[in-house]
Coordinates of C-alpha atoms and ligand atoms in Angstrom, one line a residue:
X1 CA -11.3 22.7 -0.3
X2 CA -13.7 20.2 -1.8
X3 CA -12.7 17.2 -3.9
X4 CA -15.2 17.8 -6.7
X5 CA -13.3 16.2 -9.6
X6 CA -13.6 12.4 -9.6
X7 CA -10.1 11.1 -8.9
X8 CA -9.2 7.4 -8.7
X9 CA -8.5 7.7 -5.0
X10 CA -8.4 9.9 -1.9
X11 CA -6.3 13.0 -1.6
X12 CA -4.4 14.6 1.3
X13 CA -4.6 18.3 2.2
X14 CA -1.5 19.4 4.1
X15 CA -1.0 22.8 5.7
X16 CA 2.7 23.4 6.0
X17 CA 4.7 25.0 8.9
X18 CA 4.2 22.8 12.0
X19 CA 7.3 21.3 13.6
X20 CA 6.6 17.6 14.4
X21 CA 7.0 16.6 18.0
X22 CA 6.2 13.5 19.9
X23 CA 6.5 9.7 19.6
X24 CA 5.7 7.5 16.6
X25 CA 5.7 3.7 16.6
X26 CA 7.2 2.3 13.4
X27 CA 5.1 -0.5 11.8
X28 CA 6.4 -3.9 10.7
X29 CA 8.2 -4.0 7.3
X30 CA 5.9 -4.4 4.3
X31 CA 8.7 -5.9 2.2
X32 CA 9.5 -8.5 4.8
X33 CA 5.8 -9.4 5.4
X34 CA 5.1 -10.1 1.8
X35 CA 7.8 -12.9 1.1
X36 CA 7.0 -14.4 4.5
X37 CA 3.3 -14.6 3.7
X38 CA 4.1 -16.4 0.5
X39 CA 6.5 -18.8 2.3
X40 CA 3.5 -20.2 4.2
X41 CA 2.4 -21.9 1.0
X42 CA 5.3 -24.3 1.5
X43 CA 3.8 -26.0 4.6
X44 CA 0.6 -27.7 5.7
X45 CA 0.9 -26.3 9.2
X46 CA -0.4 -23.1 10.8
X47 CA 1.8 -20.0 10.5
X48 CA 1.5 -17.0 12.8
X49 CA 3.1 -13.7 11.8
X50 CA 3.1 -10.7 14.2
X51 CA 3.4 -7.0 13.5
X52 CA 2.3 -7.2 9.9
X53 CA 1.3 -3.7 8.8
X54 CA -2.3 -3.0 7.7
X55 CA -1.7 -2.1 4.1
X56 CA -3.4 -2.6 0.7
X57 CA -0.5 -4.8 -0.4
X58 CA -0.9 -7.1 2.6
X59 CA -4.7 -7.4 2.0
X60 CA -3.9 -8.4 -1.6
X61 CA -1.4 -11.0 -0.5
X62 CA -3.9 -12.5 2.0
X63 CA -6.6 -12.5 -0.7
X64 CA -4.2 -14.4 -3.0
X65 CA -3.5 -17.0 -0.3
X66 CA -7.3 -17.5 0.1
X67 CA -7.7 -17.8 -3.7
X68 CA -5.1 -20.5 -3.7
X69 CA -7.1 -22.4 -1.0
X70 CA -5.6 -21.3 2.3
X71 CA -7.7 -20.2 5.3
X72 CA -6.5 -17.4 7.6
X73 CA -7.4 -14.4 9.7
X74 CA -5.8 -11.0 10.2
X75 CA -6.4 -8.7 13.2
X76 CA -4.3 -6.0 15.0
X77 CA -1.1 -6.8 13.1
X78 CA -1.3 -10.6 13.7
X79 CA -1.8 -12.8 10.6
X80 CA -2.6 -16.5 11.1
X81 CA -2.5 -18.7 8.0
X82 CA -3.8 -22.3 7.7
X83 CA -2.2 -23.3 4.4
X84 CA -3.2 -27.0 4.4
X85 CA -6.1 -26.4 1.9
X86 CA -3.9 -25.0 -0.8
X87 CA -4.5 -26.8 -4.1
X88 CA -4.6 -24.1 -6.8
X89 CA -1.4 -23.3 -8.5
X90 CA -2.6 -20.2 -10.4
X91 CA -2.0 -16.5 -9.5
X92 CA -4.5 -14.5 -11.5
X93 CA -3.7 -11.4 -13.4
X94 CA -5.9 -9.0 -11.5
X95 CA -3.9 -9.8 -8.3
X96 CA -0.5 -9.4 -10.0
X97 CA -1.6 -6.2 -11.7
X98 CA -2.4 -4.7 -8.3
X99 CA 0.7 -6.0 -6.6
X100 CA 3.8 -7.1 -8.6
X101 CA 5.2 -8.8 -5.4
X102 CA 2.7 -11.6 -6.1
X103 CA 5.5 -13.0 -8.4
X104 CA 6.8 -14.3 -5.1
X105 CA 4.0 -17.0 -5.3
X106 CA 6.0 -18.7 -8.1
X107 CA 8.5 -20.3 -5.8
X108 CA 6.3 -21.8 -3.1
X109 CA 3.7 -23.0 -5.7
X110 CA 6.5 -24.8 -7.7
X111 CA 8.0 -26.1 -4.4
X112 CA 4.8 -27.5 -3.0
X113 CA 2.6 -28.3 -6.1
X114 CA 5.5 -28.7 -8.7
X115 CA 3.5 -26.3 -10.9
X116 CA 2.8 -22.6 -11.0
X117 CA 0.9 -20.3 -13.4
X118 CA 1.5 -16.7 -12.5
X119 CA 0.5 -13.6 -14.5
X120 CA 3.4 -11.6 -15.8
X121 CA 3.9 -8.3 -13.9
X122 CA 3.8 -5.2 -16.0
X123 CA 6.5 -2.6 -15.6
X124 CA 5.4 0.2 -13.3
X125 CA 6.1 3.9 -13.1
X126 CA 9.6 3.5 -11.7
X127 CA 10.8 1.3 -14.4
X128 CA 10.5 -1.8 -16.6
X129 CA 11.3 -4.1 -13.8
X130 CA 11.8 -7.3 -15.8
X131 CA 11.9 -10.7 -14.1
X132 CA 14.5 -12.4 -16.3
X133 CA 16.6 -13.3 -13.3
X134 CA 13.7 -15.1 -11.6
X135 CA 13.0 -17.1 -14.7
X136 CA 16.7 -17.9 -15.4
X137 CA 16.9 -19.2 -11.8
X138 CA 13.9 -21.5 -12.2
X139 CA 15.0 -22.9 -15.5
X140 CA 18.5 -23.5 -14.1
X141 CA 16.9 -25.3 -11.2
X142 CA 15.4 -27.8 -13.7
X143 CA 11.8 -26.3 -14.2
X144 CA 10.1 -26.1 -17.6
X145 CA 9.5 -22.3 -17.9
X146 CA 7.3 -20.8 -20.6
X147 CA 5.6 -17.5 -21.1
X148 CA 2.3 -17.4 -22.9
X149 CA -0.7 -15.2 -23.1
X150 CA 0.6 -12.9 -20.3
X151 CA 1.3 -15.8 -17.9
X152 CA 4.5 -17.5 -16.7
X153 CA 4.1 -21.3 -16.6
X154 CA 6.5 -23.3 -14.4
X155 CA 6.5 -27.1 -14.0
X156 CA 9.1 -29.5 -12.6
X157 CA 9.2 -33.3 -12.6
X158 CA 11.9 -34.0 -10.1
X159 CA 13.2 -31.3 -7.8
X160 CA 16.9 -31.3 -7.4
X161 CA 19.5 -29.0 -5.6
X162 CA 21.3 -26.4 -7.7
X163 CA 24.2 -23.9 -7.8
X164 CA 23.1 -20.6 -9.3
X165 CA 24.7 -17.1 -9.6
X166 CA 22.5 -14.1 -10.2
X167 CA 23.7 -11.8 -13.0
X168 CA 22.6 -8.8 -10.9
X169 CA 21.4 -8.3 -7.4
X170 CA 17.6 -8.6 -7.2
X171 CA 15.7 -8.6 -3.9
X172 CA 12.6 -10.6 -4.9
X173 CA 14.7 -12.7 -7.3
X174 CA 16.8 -13.7 -4.3
X175 CA 13.6 -14.3 -2.2
X176 CA 12.0 -16.5 -4.9
X177 CA 15.2 -18.6 -5.0
X178 CA 15.5 -18.9 -1.2
X179 CA 11.8 -19.9 -0.8
X180 CA 12.0 -22.5 -3.6
X181 CA 15.3 -24.1 -2.5
X182 CA 14.2 -24.4 1.1
X183 CA 11.8 -27.0 -0.2
X184 CA 14.4 -29.0 -2.2
X185 CA 16.2 -31.9 -0.5
X186 CA 20.0 -31.5 -0.7
X187 CA 22.6 -28.7 -0.7
X188 CA 22.1 -25.8 -3.0
X189 CA 24.3 -22.6 -3.5
X190 CA 23.1 -19.2 -4.5
X191 CA 25.7 -16.5 -5.5
X192 CA 25.4 -12.7 -5.8
X193 CA 22.3 -12.6 -3.6
X194 CA 20.6 -9.5 -2.2
X195 CA 21.3 -8.8 1.5
X196 CA 18.4 -6.5 2.3
X197 CA 17.2 -6.9 6.0
X198 CA 13.8 -8.0 4.5
X199 CA 15.6 -10.9 2.7
X200 CA 17.4 -11.9 5.9
X201 CA 14.1 -11.8 7.8
X202 CA 12.6 -14.2 5.2
X203 CA 15.7 -16.5 5.7
X204 CA 15.1 -16.5 9.4
X205 CA 11.5 -17.7 8.8
X206 CA 12.7 -20.4 6.3
X207 CA 15.1 -21.7 8.9
X208 CA 12.3 -21.8 11.5
X209 CA 10.4 -23.9 8.9
X210 CA 13.2 -26.4 8.8
X211 CA 15.5 -25.3 6.0
X212 CA 19.2 -24.8 6.8
X213 CA 20.5 -21.5 5.4
X214 CA 24.0 -20.1 5.8
X215 CA 24.9 -16.8 4.3
X216 CA 28.6 -15.7 3.8
X217 CA 29.1 -12.5 1.9
X218 CA 26.7 -12.6 -1.0
X219 CA 26.7 -16.4 -1.1
X220 CA 23.9 -18.6 0.5
X221 CA 24.1 -22.3 1.1
X222 CA 20.7 -23.9 1.5
X223 CA 19.9 -27.4 2.8
X224 CA 16.2 -27.7 1.9
X225 CA 13.6 -30.3 2.9
X226 CA 10.2 -31.4 1.6
X227 CA 8.9 -31.4 5.2
X228 CA 8.7 -27.8 6.1
X229 CA 6.9 -26.8 9.3
X230 CA 4.6 -24.0 10.5
X231 CA 6.2 -21.1 12.4
X232 CA 5.7 -18.1 14.6
X233 CA 7.5 -14.9 13.7
X234 CA 7.5 -11.2 14.4
X235 CA 8.4 -9.1 11.3
X236 CA 11.3 -6.6 11.5
X237 CA 10.5 -2.9 11.7
X238 CA 10.0 -1.0 8.4
X239 CA 13.4 0.8 7.9
X240 CA 11.9 2.9 5.1
X241 CA 9.0 4.1 7.2
X242 CA 11.5 4.9 9.9
X243 CA 13.7 6.8 7.5
X244 CA 10.7 8.7 6.2
X245 CA 9.8 9.9 9.8
X246 CA 13.4 10.8 10.5
X247 CA 13.4 13.1 7.4
X248 CA 10.0 14.5 8.6
X249 CA 11.6 15.4 12.0
X250 CA 14.6 17.0 10.4
X251 CA 12.6 18.9 7.7
X252 CA 10.2 20.5 10.1
X253 CA 12.9 21.3 12.7
X254 CA 10.9 19.2 15.2
X255 CA 11.8 16.5 17.6
X256 CA 10.3 13.1 16.8
X257 CA 11.0 10.0 18.9
X258 CA 10.7 6.8 16.8
X259 CA 9.9 3.5 18.6
X260 CA 10.4 0.0 17.1
X261 CA 13.4 0.8 15.0
X262 CA 16.4 -1.4 14.2
X263 CA 19.3 1.0 13.7
X264 CA 21.5 -1.9 12.5
X265 CA 19.4 -1.8 9.3
X266 CA 19.8 1.9 8.8
X267 CA 23.6 2.6 8.6
X268 CA 23.6 4.2 5.2
X269 CA 20.5 6.3 5.8
X270 CA 21.8 7.6 9.2
X271 CA 25.1 8.4 7.6
X272 CA 23.5 10.6 4.9
X273 CA 21.1 12.3 7.4
X274 CA 24.0 13.2 9.7
X275 CA 26.0 14.4 6.7
X276 CA 23.2 16.7 5.7
X277 CA 22.8 18.0 9.2
X278 CA 20.9 15.7 11.5
X279 CA 21.9 14.5 15.0
X280 CA 20.9 10.9 15.7
X281 CA 20.2 10.3 19.4
X282 CA 19.8 6.6 20.2
X283 CA 17.6 6.2 23.4
X284 CA 17.7 2.4 23.7
X285 CA 17.9 -0.7 21.5
X286 CA 14.9 0.3 19.4
X287 CA 14.2 4.0 20.1
X288 CA 15.8 6.9 18.3
X289 CA 15.5 10.6 17.9
X290 CA 16.8 12.6 14.9
X291 CA 17.0 16.3 15.3
X292 CA 18.4 19.2 13.3
X293 CA 22.0 20.0 14.3
X294 CA 22.1 23.4 12.5
X295 CA 22.0 24.6 8.9
X296 CA 21.8 21.7 6.4
X297 CA 24.7 21.0 4.1
X298 CA 24.4 19.9 0.5
X299 CA 25.3 16.3 -0.3
X300 CA 25.9 13.8 -3.0
X301 CA 23.7 10.7 -2.6
X302 CA 24.1 7.5 -4.6
X303 CA 21.5 4.8 -4.2
X304 CA 22.8 1.2 -4.1
X305 CA 21.9 -2.3 -3.1
X306 CA 22.0 -3.0 0.7
X307 CA 24.1 -2.1 2.7
X308 CA 24.2 1.0 0.4
X309 CA 21.7 3.9 0.5
X310 CA 18.3 2.5 -0.3
X311 CA 16.5 3.6 -3.5
X312 CA 13.3 3.5 -1.4
X313 CA 14.6 6.5 0.6
X314 CA 15.7 8.5 -2.5
X315 CA 12.6 10.6 -3.0
X316 CA 12.4 11.5 0.8
X317 CA 16.0 12.7 1.0
X318 CA 15.5 14.7 -2.1
X319 CA 13.0 16.9 -0.2
X320 CA 15.7 17.6 2.4
X321 CA 18.2 18.6 -0.2
X322 CA 15.6 20.7 -2.1
X323 CA 15.6 23.2 0.8
X324 CA 19.4 22.9 1.5
X325 CA 21.4 25.9 0.3
X326 CA 23.9 24.9 -2.3
X327 CA 24.1 22.3 -5.0
X328 CA 23.3 18.6 -4.3
X329 CA 23.2 15.6 -6.6
X330 CA 21.3 12.3 -6.3
X331 CA 22.3 9.4 -8.5
X332 CA 19.6 6.7 -8.8
X333 CA 21.5 3.5 -9.8
X334 CA 18.8 0.9 -9.1
X335 CA 15.7 2.0 -11.2
X336 CA 15.8 3.7 -14.6
X337 CA 12.8 6.0 -14.0
X338 CA 12.5 6.8 -10.3
X339 CA 12.4 10.6 -10.5
X340 CA 8.7 11.1 -11.2
X341 CA 8.4 13.2 -8.0
X342 CA 10.9 15.8 -9.4
X343 CA 8.3 17.6 -11.6
X344 CA 5.8 17.6 -8.7
X345 CA 8.4 19.1 -6.3
X346 CA 9.4 21.7 -8.9
X347 CA 5.7 22.7 -9.0
X348 CA 6.2 23.6 -5.3
X349 CA 9.2 25.8 -6.1
X350 CA 12.0 23.3 -5.9
X351 CA 14.9 23.7 -8.4
X352 CA 15.7 20.2 -9.5
X353 CA 17.0 19.1 -12.9
X354 CA 17.1 15.5 -14.1
X355 CA 19.7 14.3 -16.5
X356 CA 19.5 10.5 -17.1
X357 CA 19.9 8.8 -13.7
X358 CA 21.2 12.0 -12.0
X359 CA 19.1 14.7 -10.3
X360 CA 20.8 18.0 -9.8
X361 CA 19.4 20.0 -7.0
X362 CA 19.8 23.8 -6.4
X363 CA 18.6 24.4 -2.8
X364 CA 15.8 27.0 -2.4
X365 CA 14.9 28.7 0.9
X366 CA 11.2 27.6 0.8
X367 CA 8.6 25.5 -1.0
X368 CA 5.1 26.7 -1.7
X369 CA 1.9 24.7 -1.5
X370 CA 0.4 23.4 -4.8
X371 CA -1.8 20.6 -6.2
X372 CA 0.6 17.6 -6.9
X373 CA 0.1 14.1 -8.1
X374 CA 1.5 10.8 -6.6
X375 CA 3.0 8.5 -9.1
X376 CA 4.5 5.7 -6.9
X377 CA 4.7 4.7 -3.3
X378 CA 7.9 6.6 -2.2
X379 CA 7.3 9.5 -4.5
X380 CA 4.0 10.1 -2.8
X381 CA 5.7 10.1 0.6
X382 CA 8.1 12.8 -0.6
X383 CA 5.1 15.0 -1.6
X384 CA 3.7 14.7 1.9
X385 CA 7.0 15.6 3.4
X386 CA 7.2 18.6 1.1
X387 CA 3.7 19.7 2.1
X388 CA 4.7 19.6 5.8
X389 CA 7.2 22.5 5.2
X390 CA 5.6 24.3 2.2
X391 CA 4.1 27.7 2.7
X392 CA 0.3 27.4 2.5
X393 CA -1.8 24.4 1.4
X394 CA -0.6 21.3 -0.6
X395 CA -3.2 18.9 -2.1
X396 CA -1.7 15.5 -2.9
X397 CA -3.8 13.4 -5.3
X398 CA -4.0 9.6 -5.9
X399 CA -3.1 8.8 -2.3
X400 CA -3.7 5.0 -2.9
X401 CA 0.0 4.8 -3.8
X402 CA 0.7 5.9 -0.2
X403 CA -1.9 3.5 1.3
X404 CA 0.0 0.6 -0.3
X405 CA 3.1 1.2 1.9
X406 CA 2.3 3.4 4.8
X407 CA 0.0 2.3 7.7
X408 CA -2.3 5.1 8.8
X409 CA 0.2 7.8 7.8
X410 CA -2.2 10.8 8.3
X411 CA -3.0 9.6 11.8
X412 CA 0.6 9.2 12.7
X413 CA 1.5 12.6 11.3
X414 CA -1.5 14.3 13.0
X415 CA -0.5 12.8 16.4
X416 CA 2.9 14.5 15.9
X417 CA 1.3 17.9 15.2
X418 CA 1.0 18.0 11.4
X419 CA -2.0 19.5 9.7
X420 CA -3.0 16.6 7.3
X421 CA -6.5 15.8 6.2
X422 CA -7.6 12.9 4.0
X423 CA -10.2 14.0 1.4
X424 CA -12.2 11.0 0.4
X425 CA -12.7 10.7 -3.3
X426 CA -16.2 11.9 -4.5
X427 CA -17.1 10.5 -7.8
X428 CA -18.9 13.5 -9.3
Ligands
EPZ501 C1 12.2 -4.8 -4.2 O1 11.7 -4.8 -5.5 C2 11.3 -4.0 -3.4 N1 9.9 -4.6 -3.4 C3 11.2 -2.5 -3.9 O2 10.4 -1.8 -3.1 C4 12.6 -2.0 -3.9 O3 12.6 -0.7 -4.4 C5 13.6 -2.9 -4.7 O4 13.5 -4.2 -4.2 C6 15.0 -2.4 -4.6 O5 15.4 -2.4 -3.3 C7 9.7 -5.6 -2.6 O6 10.5 -6.1 -1.9 C8 8.2 -6.2 -2.7 P1 14.9 -5.8 -7.6 P2 12.3 -5.8 -6.7 O7 14.5 -7.1 -8.3 O8 12.7 -7.1 -6.0 C9 16.4 -5.1 -12.1 C10 8.1 -1.1 -2.9 O9 7.0 -0.7 -3.4 N2 16.0 -6.5 -12.3 O10 15.9 -5.7 -6.5 O11 11.3 -5.8 -7.8 C11 15.2 -4.2 -11.8 O12 14.6 -3.7 -13.0 C12 9.2 -1.4 -3.8 O13 8.3 -1.2 -1.7 C13 16.2 -7.1 -13.6 O14 16.7 -6.5 -14.5 O15 13.6 -5.0 -7.1 C14 15.8 -3.1 -11.0 O16 16.3 -2.1 -11.9 C15 9.4 -0.2 -4.8 N3 15.8 -8.4 -13.8 C16 16.9 -3.7 -10.2 O17 17.2 -5.0 -10.9 C17 15.3 -9.1 -12.8 O18 15.0 -10.3 -13.0 C18 16.6 -4.1 -8.8 O19 15.4 -4.8 -8.8 C19 15.0 -8.5 -11.5 C20 15.4 -7.2 -11.3

């Protein structure tokens, strides 16, 4: 199969039918690495971060730090940042357009330089994704906030501690607030915060830097300081990559051993996989195997903020339910448009109907290979999973979505026995 049409990025060619067997090491979490990389802006001292995955989003974040004036090097999962040279307070639009998580630069730039100019992130395929809560926090904290010509301008004369309650639970909103308040002398309180493990990992780093952070329920008490230090930190394992490989093991009727997993971060995912028909065998503090127990049972899955079932695992579990006899339902309560993968899965023979935020799934006994298109990071992962069990060949286009969030996925899958080839884009 040649890739003659010019696509914007590589494609995957997957031959279905191979059960996956063997061991896979889960990479460090992308969504913990990103806020931690931005937190280095708060200090003049060297910061060393271990087990950072080799992803496009990480490259973008490191490029932004260099643009701001930091030095650094990245090799074999270790990132060393020397942030003393940071003097620019502007995050340009070409960076934000590539990676909306660059909005996390607002808080450390405001904290360190008392000014920030950050391009407004657009919506993306999974939803509008406004940042009203971020801006509400900064203005409540005493910053002048204005939006002009596609940029957010933030400026503050005198930093002061603040008490703030989020109207809704937001992961990067919580992270922006924790990063900023860690650099503010005095006692601040945040209410209705996100509790994702990636947020907690960031809090651990901010404490290593010298902030005092106590979290009780969804309330955080932060004693910040202007003198924040450098740190060494190993990033937590990526619970979404782990969940994706657990689903792959179940789907293909294989037996995959995952290493570098923190099961404490995966309660809701494990509960759903066991309910559908997986058996979780823990083989040590960070090693686990998930194998098929018998026939799969239909389920009702509702995504929710942590510790609920993660929206980032919704597309992957949908593939499991698509080949589970009976009727299942998935309710996506976090994003308003996160079912783009449904029409692609239906091209492969799935029977899924979307009504509003609900996807109604009628299980079929098999999927058939087809040409399908990635639309966002986790949707593209679900198309790869579907290809692993589909009859025949599946071609998945626009793989750059996948490269943003999965480190060397085709290598890891091939090592487990999958037939996956990357088709480099040929601009015809
Ligand atoms: C983080 O995005 C993750 N990204 C997302 O992973 C993840 O899907 C999401 O959290 C939910 O868990 C990173 O951590 C880099 P939110 P974030 O703010 O922080 C609404 C990936 O590629 N909202 O928790 O942007 C928002 O529209 C991504 O790994 C507001 O209305 O998500 C959404 O419906 C995909 N106003 C809901 O809240 C705001 O000011 C949750 O968004 C902020 C958010």
